[in-house]
mmCIF file of C-alpha atoms in Angstrom:
data_model
loop_
_atom_site.group_PDB
_atom_site.id
_atom_site.type_symbol
_atom_site.label_atom_id
_atom_site.label_comp_id
_atom_site.label_asym_id
_atom_site.label_seq_id
_atom_site.Cartn_x
_atom_site.Cartn_y
_atom_site.Cartn_z
ATOM 1 C CA LEU A 211 25.659 -16.185 -15.534
ATOM 2 C CA ARG A 212 22.161 -16.949 -14.294
ATOM 3 C CA TYR A 213 23.054 -20.432 -13.085
ATOM 4 C CA TYR A 214 26.334 -19.212 -11.597
ATOM 5 C CA LEU A 215 24.454 -16.616 -9.575
ATOM 6 C CA LYS A 216 21.930 -19.190 -8.436
ATOM 7 C CA LEU A 217 24.688 -21.603 -7.406
ATOM 8 C CA THR A 218 26.625 -18.974 -5.474
ATOM 9 C CA GLY A 219 23.355 -17.868 -3.884
ATOM 10 C CA VAL A 220 22.617 -21.393 -2.655
ATOM 11 C CA ILE A 221 26.161 -21.810 -1.292
ATOM 12 C CA SER A 222 25.925 -18.451 0.460
ATOM 13 C CA CYS A 223 22.589 -19.454 1.983
ATOM 14 C CA ILE A 224 24.025 -22.710 3.329
ATOM 15 C CA PHE A 225 26.844 -20.935 5.112
ATOM 16 C CA MET A 226 24.664 -18.047 6.304
ATOM 17 C CA MET A 227 21.752 -20.155 7.611
ATOM 18 C CA PRO A 228 23.062 -20.640 11.178
ATOM 19 C CA LEU A 229 23.700 -16.915 11.510
ATOM 20 C CA MET A 230 20.246 -16.087 10.088
ATOM 21 C CA ALA A 231 18.617 -18.512 12.531
ATOM 22 C CA ALA A 232 20.441 -16.887 15.439
ATOM 23 C CA VAL A 233 19.391 -13.426 14.324
ATOM 24 C CA ALA A 234 15.778 -14.531 13.900
ATOM 25 C CA GLU A 235 15.760 -16.238 17.296
ATOM 26 C CA ASP A 236 17.139 -13.115 18.966
ATOM 27 C CA HIS A 237 14.879 -10.834 16.925
ATOM 28 C CA HIS A 238 11.600 -12.427 18.017
ATOM 29 C CA THR A 239 12.350 -11.667 21.662
ATOM 30 C CA ALA A 240 13.696 -8.153 21.179
ATOM 31 C CA PRO A 241 11.412 -5.670 22.974
ATOM 32 C CA LYS A 242 12.599 -2.751 20.836
ATOM 33 C CA LEU A 243 11.029 -4.375 17.780
ATOM 34 C CA ARG A 244 7.687 -5.089 19.390
ATOM 35 C CA GLY A 245 7.180 -2.534 22.153
ATOM 36 C CA ALA A 246 3.641 -2.638 23.456
ATOM 37 C CA TYR A 247 2.656 -5.299 20.916
ATOM 38 C CA LEU A 248 4.880 -8.055 22.305
ATOM 39 C CA ALA A 249 2.096 -9.719 24.298
ATOM 40 C CA ALA A 250 -0.451 -9.522 21.476
ATOM 41 C CA ALA A 251 1.638 -10.277 18.418
ATOM 42 C CA ALA A 252 2.219 -13.772 17.107
ATOM 43 C CA LYS A 253 5.820 -14.866 17.493
ATOM 44 C CA ILE A 254 8.218 -15.771 14.702
ATOM 45 C CA THR A 255 9.247 -19.391 15.075
ATOM 46 C CA THR A 256 12.422 -20.924 13.710
ATOM 47 C CA PHE A 257 11.107 -22.350 10.450
ATOM 48 C CA ASP A 258 13.323 -23.396 7.560
ATOM 49 C CA SER A 259 11.829 -22.086 4.316
ATOM 50 C CA ALA A 260 12.158 -23.987 1.073
ATOM 51 C CA SER A 261 14.722 -21.530 -0.257
ATOM 52 C CA CYS A 262 16.595 -18.375 0.625
ATOM 53 C CA ASN A 263 17.161 -17.489 -3.007
ATOM 54 C CA LEU A 264 17.687 -13.793 -2.356
ATOM 55 C CA CYS A 265 21.160 -14.379 -0.972
ATOM 56 C CA PHE A 266 22.929 -13.281 -4.149
ATOM 57 C CA ASP A 267 23.300 -9.699 -5.294
ATOM 58 C CA VAL A 268 23.174 -8.885 -8.995
ATOM 59 C CA CYS A 269 23.893 -5.166 -8.629
ATOM 60 C CA ASP A 270 27.390 -3.850 -9.263
ATOM 61 C CA ASP A 271 26.743 -0.152 -8.651
ATOM 62 C CA GLU A 272 24.563 1.525 -6.036
ATOM 63 C CA GLU A 273 23.583 4.147 -8.615
ATOM 64 C CA GLU A 274 22.470 1.554 -11.147
ATOM 65 C CA GLY A 275 19.491 -0.720 -11.226
ATOM 66 C CA LEU A 276 15.765 -0.648 -11.766
ATOM 67 C CA LEU A 277 13.736 1.486 -9.343
ATOM 68 C CA VAL A 278 10.720 -0.308 -7.853
ATOM 69 C CA PHE A 279 8.110 1.678 -5.933
ATOM 70 C CA GLY A 280 4.411 2.085 -5.237
ATOM 71 C CA HIS A 281 2.115 5.064 -4.765
ATOM 72 C CA MET A 282 2.528 8.208 -2.691
ATOM 73 C CA SER A 283 1.023 8.078 0.826
ATOM 74 C CA PRO A 284 2.423 4.542 0.941
ATOM 75 C CA ASP A 285 0.634 1.787 2.830
ATOM 76 C CA THR A 286 1.819 -1.708 3.715
ATOM 77 C CA ASP A 287 0.895 -3.068 0.285
ATOM 78 C CA ALA A 288 2.787 -0.327 -1.578
ATOM 79 C CA VAL A 289 5.961 -0.762 0.489
ATOM 80 C CA GLY A 290 5.760 -4.534 0.918
ATOM 81 C CA ALA A 291 4.971 -5.147 -2.761
ATOM 82 C CA ALA A 292 7.919 -2.960 -3.823
ATOM 83 C CA ILE A 293 10.297 -5.132 -1.771
ATOM 84 C CA VAL A 294 8.702 -8.344 -3.032
ATOM 85 C CA ARG A 295 8.728 -7.208 -6.675
ATOM 86 C CA ALA A 296 12.414 -6.283 -6.413
ATOM 87 C CA TRP A 297 13.054 -9.774 -5.008
ATOM 88 C CA GLU A 298 11.064 -11.345 -7.850
ATOM 89 C CA LEU A 299 13.087 -9.486 -10.477
ATOM 90 C CA ARG A 300 16.392 -10.393 -8.803
ATOM 91 C CA ALA A 301 15.487 -14.054 -8.267
ATOM 92 C CA ALA A 302 13.561 -14.686 -11.505
ATOM 93 C CA ASN A 303 14.181 -18.235 -12.696
ATOM 94 C CA ASN A 304 12.879 -17.803 -16.228
ATOM 95 C CA ASN A 305 14.989 -14.792 -17.147
ATOM 96 C CA LEU A 306 18.356 -13.317 -16.266
ATOM 97 C CA PRO A 307 18.141 -11.667 -12.837
ATOM 98 C CA ILE A 308 17.620 -7.916 -12.911
ATOM 99 C CA CYS A 309 19.291 -5.467 -10.567
ATOM 100 C CA ALA A 310 16.113 -4.112 -8.938
ATOM 101 C CA ARG A 311 15.968 -1.937 -5.817
ATOM 102 C CA PRO A 312 12.833 -1.144 -3.765
ATOM 103 C CA TYR A 313 12.000 2.411 -2.715
ATOM 104 C CA ILE A 314 9.323 4.285 -0.787
ATOM 105 C CA ASN A 315 7.610 6.902 -2.933
ATOM 106 C CA THR A 316 7.945 10.465 -1.577
ATOM 107 C CA ASP A 317 6.013 10.202 1.713
ATOM 108 C CA GLU A 318 6.736 8.630 5.079
ATOM 109 C CA MET A 319 5.370 5.117 5.566
ATOM 110 C CA ASN A 320 2.678 4.589 8.171
ATOM 111 C CA ARG A 321 3.091 2.940 11.571
ATOM 112 C CA GLU A 322 1.544 -0.341 10.521
ATOM 113 C CA THR A 323 4.176 -0.722 7.808
ATOM 114 C CA ARG A 324 6.932 0.188 10.259
ATOM 115 C CA PHE A 325 5.599 -2.466 12.653
ATOM 116 C CA VAL A 326 5.654 -5.101 9.888
ATOM 117 C CA LEU A 327 9.228 -4.319 8.846
ATOM 118 C CA ASP A 328 10.407 -4.321 12.463
ATOM 119 C CA PHE A 329 8.565 -7.570 13.157
ATOM 120 C CA PHE A 330 10.374 -9.369 10.342
ATOM 121 C CA GLY A 331 13.687 -7.573 10.852
ATOM 122 C CA ILE A 332 13.642 -5.875 7.442
ATOM 123 C CA ASP A 333 15.264 -2.502 6.822
ATOM 124 C CA ALA A 334 12.993 0.179 5.381
ATOM 125 C CA PRO A 335 13.767 0.996 1.741
ATOM 126 C CA PRO A 336 15.068 4.512 1.070
ATOM 127 C CA VAL A 337 12.620 7.258 0.136
ATOM 128 C CA ILE A 338 12.700 8.555 -3.421
ATOM 129 C CA SER A 339 10.918 11.714 -4.598
ATOM 130 C CA LYS A 340 12.465 12.072 -8.069
ATOM 131 C CA ILE A 341 13.305 9.393 -10.600
ATOM 132 C CA GLY A 342 15.190 11.546 -13.081
ATOM 133 C CA ASP A 343 15.972 9.526 -16.201
ATOM 134 C CA ARG A 344 16.157 6.104 -14.537
ATOM 135 C CA GLN A 345 13.973 3.166 -15.519
ATOM 136 C CA PHE A 346 11.339 2.144 -12.981
ATOM 137 C CA ALA A 347 8.770 -0.546 -12.203
ATOM 138 C CA VAL A 348 5.466 0.322 -10.530
ATOM 139 C CA VAL A 349 3.501 -1.660 -7.941
ATOM 140 C CA ASP A 350 0.102 -1.072 -6.316
ATOM 141 C CA THR A 351 -0.962 1.751 -8.647
ATOM 142 C CA ASN A 352 -1.356 2.580 -12.318
ATOM 143 C CA ASN A 353 -2.136 6.260 -11.816
ATOM 144 C CA ILE A 354 0.449 8.796 -12.971
ATOM 145 C CA LYS A 355 -0.753 11.207 -10.263
ATOM 146 C CA GLU A 356 0.454 8.756 -7.609
ATOM 147 C CA LEU A 357 3.997 8.455 -8.982
ATOM 148 C CA THR A 358 6.872 10.805 -8.206
ATOM 149 C CA ARG A 359 6.036 14.418 -8.980
ATOM 150 C CA ASP A 360 8.785 14.779 -11.604
ATOM 151 C CA TYR A 361 7.244 12.082 -13.815
ATOM 152 C CA THR A 362 4.864 14.094 -15.973
ATOM 153 C CA VAL A 363 2.665 13.350 -18.966
ATOM 154 C CA GLU A 364 5.196 15.147 -21.179
ATOM 155 C CA LYS A 365 8.033 12.997 -19.884
ATOM 156 C CA MET A 366 5.965 9.842 -20.204
ATOM 157 C CA SER A 367 5.393 10.435 -23.902
ATOM 158 C CA SER A 368 9.062 11.031 -24.682
ATOM 159 C CA GLU A 369 10.962 8.569 -22.464
ATOM 160 C CA LYS A 370 11.073 4.777 -22.330
ATOM 161 C CA GLN A 371 11.333 4.611 -18.560
ATOM 162 C CA LEU A 372 8.335 2.531 -17.536
ATOM 163 C CA HIS A 373 9.469 -1.081 -17.135
ATOM 164 C CA SER A 374 6.337 -2.813 -15.787
ATOM 165 C CA ILE A 375 3.198 -2.512 -13.631
ATOM 166 C CA ILE A 376 1.934 -5.011 -11.037
ATOM 167 C CA ASP A 377 -1.353 -3.850 -9.528
ATOM 168 C CA HIS A 378 -4.863 -4.689 -8.296
ATOM 169 C CA HIS A 379 -6.696 -1.364 -8.802
ATOM 170 C CA ARG A 380 -9.002 -0.138 -11.539
ATOM 171 C CA ILE A 381 -7.213 0.962 -14.691
ATOM 172 C CA THR A 382 -7.049 4.760 -14.742
ATOM 173 C CA GLY A 383 -5.731 5.119 -18.290
ATOM 174 C CA THR A 384 -3.188 7.722 -17.197
ATOM 175 C CA LEU A 385 -0.009 5.710 -17.880
ATOM 176 C CA LYS A 386 1.300 4.985 -21.358
ATOM 177 C CA SER A 387 4.443 3.416 -22.772
ATOM 178 C CA GLU A 388 6.431 3.683 -25.975
ATOM 179 C CA ALA A 389 6.603 -0.098 -26.313
ATOM 180 C CA ALA A 390 4.809 -3.113 -24.910
ATOM 181 C CA ILE A 391 5.486 -3.683 -21.210
ATOM 182 C CA GLU A 392 4.532 -6.306 -18.660
ATOM 183 C CA TRP A 393 1.297 -5.222 -16.965
ATOM 184 C CA ASP A 394 -0.215 -7.692 -14.499
ATOM 185 C CA ASN A 395 -3.457 -6.302 -13.057
ATOM 186 C CA ARG A 396 -5.730 -8.688 -11.150
ATOM 187 C CA PRO A 397 -9.030 -8.190 -9.271
ATOM 188 C CA VAL A 398 -7.709 -9.422 -5.928
ATOM 189 C CA SER A 399 -7.276 -7.900 -2.491
ATOM 190 C CA SER A 400 -3.647 -6.775 -2.666
ATOM 191 C CA THR A 401 -0.651 -6.464 -4.939
ATOM 192 C CA GLY A 402 1.180 -8.752 -2.539
ATOM 193 C CA LEU A 403 -1.344 -11.478 -3.382
ATOM 194 C CA VAL A 404 -0.728 -10.919 -7.112
ATOM 195 C CA LEU A 405 3.001 -11.425 -6.514
ATOM 196 C CA TYR A 406 2.293 -14.541 -4.450
ATOM 197 C CA GLN A 407 0.221 -15.993 -7.309
ATOM 198 C CA ARG A 408 2.983 -15.148 -9.791
ATOM 199 C CA ALA A 409 5.564 -16.953 -7.665
ATOM 200 C CA LYS A 410 3.337 -20.026 -7.420
ATOM 201 C CA ILE A 411 2.707 -20.113 -11.165
ATOM 202 C CA THR A 412 6.383 -19.710 -12.108
ATOM 203 C CA GLY A 413 7.651 -22.114 -9.441
ATOM 204 C CA LEU A 414 9.676 -19.435 -7.672
ATOM 205 C CA SER A 415 10.434 -20.560 -4.104
ATOM 206 C CA ILE A 416 9.311 -17.925 -1.594
ATOM 207 C CA PRO A 417 11.841 -17.135 1.175
ATOM 208 C CA GLY A 418 10.345 -17.353 4.649
ATOM 209 C CA ALA A 419 11.461 -17.440 8.278
ATOM 210 C CA ASN A 420 15.244 -17.460 8.863
ATOM 211 C CA CYS A 421 15.947 -16.098 5.394
ATOM 212 C CA GLU A 422 17.698 -12.813 4.755
ATOM 213 C CA LEU A 423 14.349 -11.341 3.727
ATOM 214 C CA ASN A 424 11.117 -12.929 4.921
ATOM 215 C CA ILE A 425 9.275 -12.434 1.631
ATOM 216 C CA ALA A 426 6.446 -14.709 2.788
ATOM 217 C CA GLY A 427 5.942 -12.432 5.798
ATOM 218 C CA LEU A 428 5.693 -9.370 3.574
ATOM 219 C CA MET A 429 3.197 -11.069 1.253
ATOM 220 C CA LEU A 430 1.130 -12.130 4.274
ATOM 221 C CA SER A 431 1.190 -8.584 5.677
ATOM 222 C CA THR A 432 -0.083 -7.026 2.441
ATOM 223 C CA ILE A 433 -3.079 -9.379 2.454
ATOM 224 C CA LEU A 434 -3.890 -8.789 6.122
ATOM 225 C CA SER A 435 -3.539 -5.020 5.696
ATOM 226 C CA ASP A 436 -5.652 -4.600 2.568
ATOM 227 C CA THR A 437 -8.400 -6.952 3.812
ATOM 228 C CA LEU A 438 -8.393 -5.455 7.335
ATOM 229 C CA VAL A 439 -7.664 -8.973 8.583
ATOM 230 C CA PHE A 440 -10.406 -10.482 6.375
ATOM 231 C CA ARG A 441 -13.094 -7.905 7.306
ATOM 232 C CA SER A 442 -13.094 -5.957 4.031
ATOM 233 C CA PRO A 443 -15.538 -6.762 1.196
ATOM 234 C CA THR A 444 -12.468 -7.189 -0.993
ATOM 235 C CA THR A 445 -11.677 -10.408 0.909
ATOM 236 C CA THR A 446 -11.984 -13.694 -1.000
ATOM 237 C CA GLN A 447 -11.300 -17.323 -0.160
ATOM 238 C CA LEU A 448 -8.053 -16.927 -2.107
ATOM 239 C CA ASP A 449 -6.886 -14.420 0.512
ATOM 240 C CA VAL A 450 -7.632 -16.748 3.402
ATOM 241 C CA GLU A 451 -5.937 -19.740 1.765
ATOM 242 C CA ALA A 452 -2.897 -17.728 0.675
ATOM 243 C CA ALA A 453 -2.554 -16.091 4.096
ATOM 244 C CA ASN A 454 -2.645 -19.452 5.883
ATOM 245 C CA GLU A 455 0.049 -20.883 3.618
ATOM 246 C CA LEU A 456 2.190 -17.752 3.865
ATOM 247 C CA GLY A 457 1.802 -17.681 7.635
ATOM 248 C CA ARG A 458 3.259 -21.162 7.899
ATOM 249 C CA LEU A 459 6.101 -20.266 5.537
ATOM 250 C CA ALA A 460 6.773 -16.961 7.312
ATOM 251 C CA GLY A 461 6.893 -18.659 10.709
ATOM 252 C CA VAL A 462 3.925 -16.712 12.126
ATOM 253 C CA ASP A 463 2.059 -18.945 14.569
ATOM 254 C CA ASP A 464 -1.267 -17.083 14.555
ATOM 255 C CA ILE A 465 -1.925 -14.852 11.551
ATOM 256 C CA LYS A 466 -5.064 -13.276 13.021
ATOM 257 C CA VAL A 467 -3.283 -12.249 16.220
ATOM 258 C CA PHE A 468 -0.474 -10.849 14.094
ATOM 259 C CA GLY A 469 -2.996 -9.014 11.896
ATOM 260 C CA GLU A 470 -4.708 -7.450 14.907
ATOM 261 C CA ALA A 471 -1.311 -6.233 16.149
ATOM 262 C CA MET A 472 -0.779 -4.623 12.722
ATOM 263 C CA LEU A 473 -4.118 -2.808 13.014
ATOM 264 C CA ASP A 474 -3.295 -1.665 16.530
ATOM 265 C CA ALA A 475 -0.018 -0.192 15.289
ATOM 266 C CA LYS A 476 -1.841 1.553 12.436
ATOM 267 C CA SER A 477 -4.334 3.087 14.881
ATOM 268 C CA ASN A 478 -1.700 4.921 16.929
ATOM 269 C CA ILE A 479 -2.057 8.667 16.210
ATOM 270 C CA THR A 480 0.376 9.928 18.862
ATOM 271 C CA GLY A 481 2.455 12.756 17.427
ATOM 272 C CA TYR A 482 0.411 13.141 14.247
ATOM 273 C CA SER A 483 -1.082 16.499 13.312
ATOM 274 C CA ALA A 484 -4.593 16.699 11.840
ATOM 275 C CA LEU A 485 -3.047 17.338 8.418
ATOM 276 C CA ASP A 486 -0.822 14.271 8.839
ATOM 277 C CA LEU A 487 -3.950 12.168 9.374
ATOM 278 C CA VAL A 488 -5.588 13.639 6.271
ATOM 279 C CA MET A 489 -2.582 12.829 4.103
ATOM 280 C CA ILE A 490 -1.297 9.535 5.518
ATOM 281 C CA ASP A 491 -3.607 7.417 3.311
ATOM 282 C CA SER A 492 -4.867 9.679 0.560
ATOM 283 C CA LYS A 493 -5.727 9.209 -3.110
ATOM 284 C CA VAL A 494 -6.746 11.674 -5.811
ATOM 285 C CA ALA A 495 -9.513 10.514 -8.166
ATOM 286 C CA ASP A 496 -10.875 11.841 -11.451
ATOM 287 C CA PHE A 497 -14.604 12.617 -11.356
ATOM 288 C CA PHE A 498 -16.976 13.858 -14.074
ATOM 289 C CA ASN A 499 -20.008 16.091 -13.675
ATOM 290 C CA ASN A 500 -23.273 15.975 -15.611
ATOM 291 C CA ASP A 501 -21.710 18.005 -18.446
ATOM 292 C CA GLY A 502 -18.813 15.583 -18.805
ATOM 293 C CA ALA A 503 -16.296 18.028 -17.329
ATOM 294 C CA LYS A 504 -13.517 16.411 -15.322
ATOM 295 C CA PHE A 505 -12.568 17.471 -11.799
ATOM 296 C CA ASN A 506 -10.531 16.009 -8.944
ATOM 297 C CA VAL A 507 -11.491 14.916 -5.461
ATOM 298 C CA ARG A 508 -9.023 13.815 -2.804
ATOM 299 C CA ILE A 509 -10.324 10.851 -0.795
ATOM 300 C CA SER A 510 -8.483 10.236 2.467
ATOM 301 C CA VAL A 511 -9.103 7.419 4.927
ATOM 302 C CA PHE A 512 -7.706 6.520 8.329
ATOM 303 C CA GLU A 513 -8.292 2.910 9.321
ATOM 304 C CA THR A 514 -8.384 2.392 13.071
ATOM 305 C CA VAL A 515 -9.547 0.170 15.892
ATOM 306 C CA HIS A 516 -9.769 3.294 18.085
ATOM 307 C CA PRO A 517 -12.050 5.696 16.150
ATOM 308 C CA LYS A 518 -12.815 7.873 19.170
ATOM 309 C CA ASN A 519 -9.229 9.114 19.247
ATOM 310 C CA VAL A 520 -9.685 10.528 15.758
ATOM 311 C CA LEU A 521 -13.230 11.808 16.228
ATOM 312 C CA ASP A 522 -12.107 13.724 19.304
ATOM 313 C CA ILE A 523 -10.061 16.005 17.032
ATOM 314 C CA GLY A 524 -12.741 16.192 14.337
ATOM 315 C CA ASP A 525 -12.768 20.008 14.265
ATOM 316 C CA GLU A 526 -9.027 20.071 13.616
ATOM 317 C CA ILE A 527 -9.364 17.466 10.872
ATOM 318 C CA SER A 528 -12.161 19.494 9.250
ATOM 319 C CA LYS A 529 -9.879 22.538 9.113
ATOM 320 C CA ALA A 530 -7.008 20.400 7.835
ATOM 321 C CA CYS A 531 -9.211 19.262 4.929
ATOM 322 C CA ASP A 532 -9.814 22.924 4.056
ATOM 323 C CA THR A 533 -6.074 23.581 4.220
ATOM 324 C CA GLN A 534 -5.271 20.641 1.967
ATOM 325 C CA LEU A 535 -7.957 21.674 -0.529
ATOM 326 C CA HIS A 536 -6.309 25.088 -0.739
ATOM 327 C CA ASN A 537 -2.932 23.401 -1.298
ATOM 328 C CA ASP A 538 -4.369 21.147 -4.001
ATOM 329 C CA GLN A 539 -6.083 24.046 -5.761
ATOM 330 C CA GLU A 540 -2.785 25.885 -5.953
ATOM 331 C CA ASP A 541 -1.500 22.979 -8.054
ATOM 332 C CA ALA A 542 -4.695 22.491 -10.078
ATOM 333 C CA ASP A 543 -7.809 24.657 -9.935
ATOM 334 C CA PHE A 544 -10.166 21.778 -10.807
ATOM 335 C CA PHE A 545 -9.883 20.254 -7.310
ATOM 336 C CA HIS A 546 -13.368 20.377 -5.801
ATOM 337 C CA ALA A 547 -13.086 18.672 -2.410
ATOM 338 C CA VAL A 548 -10.986 16.852 0.156
ATOM 339 C CA LEU A 549 -12.982 14.089 1.832
ATOM 340 C CA PHE A 550 -11.860 12.389 5.053
ATOM 341 C CA PHE A 551 -13.243 9.113 6.383
ATOM 342 C CA VAL A 552 -12.491 7.377 9.644
ATOM 343 C CA ILE A 553 -12.723 3.641 8.950
ATOM 344 C CA ASP A 554 -13.969 2.014 12.149
ATOM 345 C CA ILE A 555 -12.579 -1.495 11.718
ATOM 346 C CA ILE A 556 -14.313 -3.060 14.720
ATOM 347 C CA GLU A 557 -17.817 -1.696 14.027
ATOM 348 C CA GLU A 558 -17.316 -2.012 10.254
ATOM 349 C CA ARG A 559 -18.420 1.484 9.288
ATOM 350 C CA ALA A 560 -17.007 4.639 7.736
ATOM 351 C CA ILE A 561 -17.400 7.994 9.478
ATOM 352 C CA PHE A 562 -17.164 11.069 7.264
ATOM 353 C CA ILE A 563 -15.909 14.260 8.918
ATOM 354 C CA PRO A 564 -17.255 17.219 6.882
ATOM 355 C CA SER A 565 -15.134 20.238 6.051
ATOM 356 C CA SER A 566 -16.480 23.670 5.082
ATOM 357 C CA SER A 567 -17.075 22.338 1.544
ATOM 358 C CA THR A 568 -20.805 21.838 1.080
ATOM 359 C CA PHE A 569 -20.033 20.112 -2.216
ATOM 360 C CA GLY A 570 -18.164 17.372 -0.378
ATOM 361 C CA THR A 571 -21.044 16.796 2.028
ATOM 362 C CA ASP A 572 -23.595 16.794 -0.821
ATOM 363 C CA LEU A 573 -21.462 14.261 -2.668
ATOM 364 C CA ILE A 574 -21.495 11.944 0.349
ATOM 365 C CA LEU A 575 -25.253 12.238 0.879
ATOM 366 C CA ASN A 576 -25.972 11.645 -2.818
ATOM 367 C CA GLY A 577 -23.602 8.672 -2.923
ATOM 368 C CA PHE A 578 -24.924 7.045 0.238
ATOM 369 C CA PRO A 579 -28.701 7.451 0.675
ATOM 370 C CA ASN A 580 -28.582 5.438 3.919
ATOM 371 C CA ALA A 581 -26.026 7.753 5.523
ATOM 372 C CA LYS A 582 -26.785 8.812 9.098
ATOM 373 C CA ARG A 583 -25.919 12.191 10.616
ATOM 374 C CA ASN A 584 -24.597 11.915 14.163
ATOM 375 C CA ASN A 585 -23.309 14.058 17.017
ATOM 376 C CA GLY A 586 -25.228 17.186 16.063
ATOM 377 C CA ASN A 587 -24.400 16.777 12.364
ATOM 378 C CA SER A 588 -20.660 16.981 13.117
ATOM 379 C CA TYR A 589 -20.074 13.756 11.229
ATOM 380 C CA ILE A 590 -21.901 11.357 8.883
ATOM 381 C CA GLU A 591 -21.925 7.614 9.482
ATOM 382 C CA LEU A 592 -21.900 5.078 6.642
ATOM 383 C CA PRO A 593 -22.818 1.656 8.117
ATOM 384 C CA GLY A 594 -21.104 -1.349 6.562
ATOM 385 C CA VAL A 595 -18.631 0.741 4.562
ATOM 386 C CA VAL A 596 -14.944 -0.085 5.132
ATOM 387 C CA SER A 597 -13.374 -0.106 1.654
ATOM 388 C CA ARG A 598 -12.399 2.964 -0.325
ATOM 389 C CA LYS A 599 -11.672 0.932 -3.454
ATOM 390 C CA LYS A 600 -14.695 -1.350 -3.357
ATOM 391 C CA THR A 601 -17.401 0.934 -1.923
ATOM 392 C CA ILE A 602 -16.528 4.595 -1.368
ATOM 393 C CA MET A 603 -14.882 5.375 -4.693
ATOM 394 C CA PRO A 604 -17.538 3.777 -6.980
ATOM 395 C CA ALA A 605 -20.433 5.371 -5.047
ATOM 396 C CA LEU A 606 -18.921 8.851 -5.210
ATOM 397 C CA ILE A 607 -18.026 8.589 -8.897
ATOM 398 C CA ASP A 608 -21.670 7.760 -9.636
ATOM 399 C CA ALA A 609 -22.921 10.527 -7.336
ATOM 400 C CA ALA A 610 -20.699 13.153 -8.956
ATOM 401 C CA VAL A 611 -22.901 13.247 -12.059
ATOM 402 C CA ASN A 612 -25.855 14.467 -9.994
ATOM 403 C CA THR A 613 -24.033 16.711 -7.502
ATOM 404 C CA ARG A 614 -23.839 20.392 -8.364
ATOM 405 C CA MET A 615 -20.898 22.564 -7.422
ATOM 406 C CA GLN A 616 -22.152 25.730 -5.735
#
């Protein structure tokens, strides 16, 4: 069956290639897919990838198949990695292909991710908020609090639903399984890079330009997004080398120009409420005080090349943090703070907008001794800080031990 599917996939690709090329050629000039970014974005060239091995479908029923999704408040890595992981499972050359379908977890994807999917002509996966009794694979998180809300600790201990985890974050210890599962967790910049490395190791040809799905383009986008186009301290030489290779395969002429267009799309706040900005890229973390008692803090960031647009509505964002803290405390009374940071990509700094929570402000000042108060104490600047995972989260976890809740 496996070899039959591969053979039919290759035949299908051969016959579909002229049509795919025509679509790609038309797509890269379509203003509706680029809008204001047409002049800045790198173009997609007509580039024949080594293989379009996603051209077969191994799913018989729309209601069947393995769910693949990332964390809530999805970013480009969570959405892109879900699509890539579903491709990997369908096209696996060492095992029988698995009917895997990508999904977006609960929340709306951000504008950077929408730009990426439009750029490569890829349809957005459907949104899923409940998994029911279906089996699922996780990407870009290993925290049960970031999965769908119906997947609880009680359900986790009684059901064999968790298929696998592909991730690049610290291990939270919140997910368990009844039996051994595949768990690939690597200290690299993005889950998309993990999937790229897996494909290289297993010899899986990565579809690129002119293929039904430009998997190389998605992998490239996850790296550029999570490294802030190589500005983040999470960036390594592996990222640069992988991005250059993927750019060629994806048909992107200038990956840095493309990356800057991604950041510009992400920075657009038109139509967002203050609460939208607080929740669009938000993670809940477990903290411990000096007595060893656990509590939660929500850490939200908004990465932008236009920080002034966000700072101009700082008062509204401060109130939105208070509102979200109230919402979180209705679900769990051990929530202590909602923290919001504007990540100024160009100046490479984080700007903390305080809410009415003095605990949150104390936590920031204890975690970052070099913090600078600006604009009449209306915000706190953290020079050189651009990464939540690498810098903000570890500093605040350490500071929590010495920060008292009033």
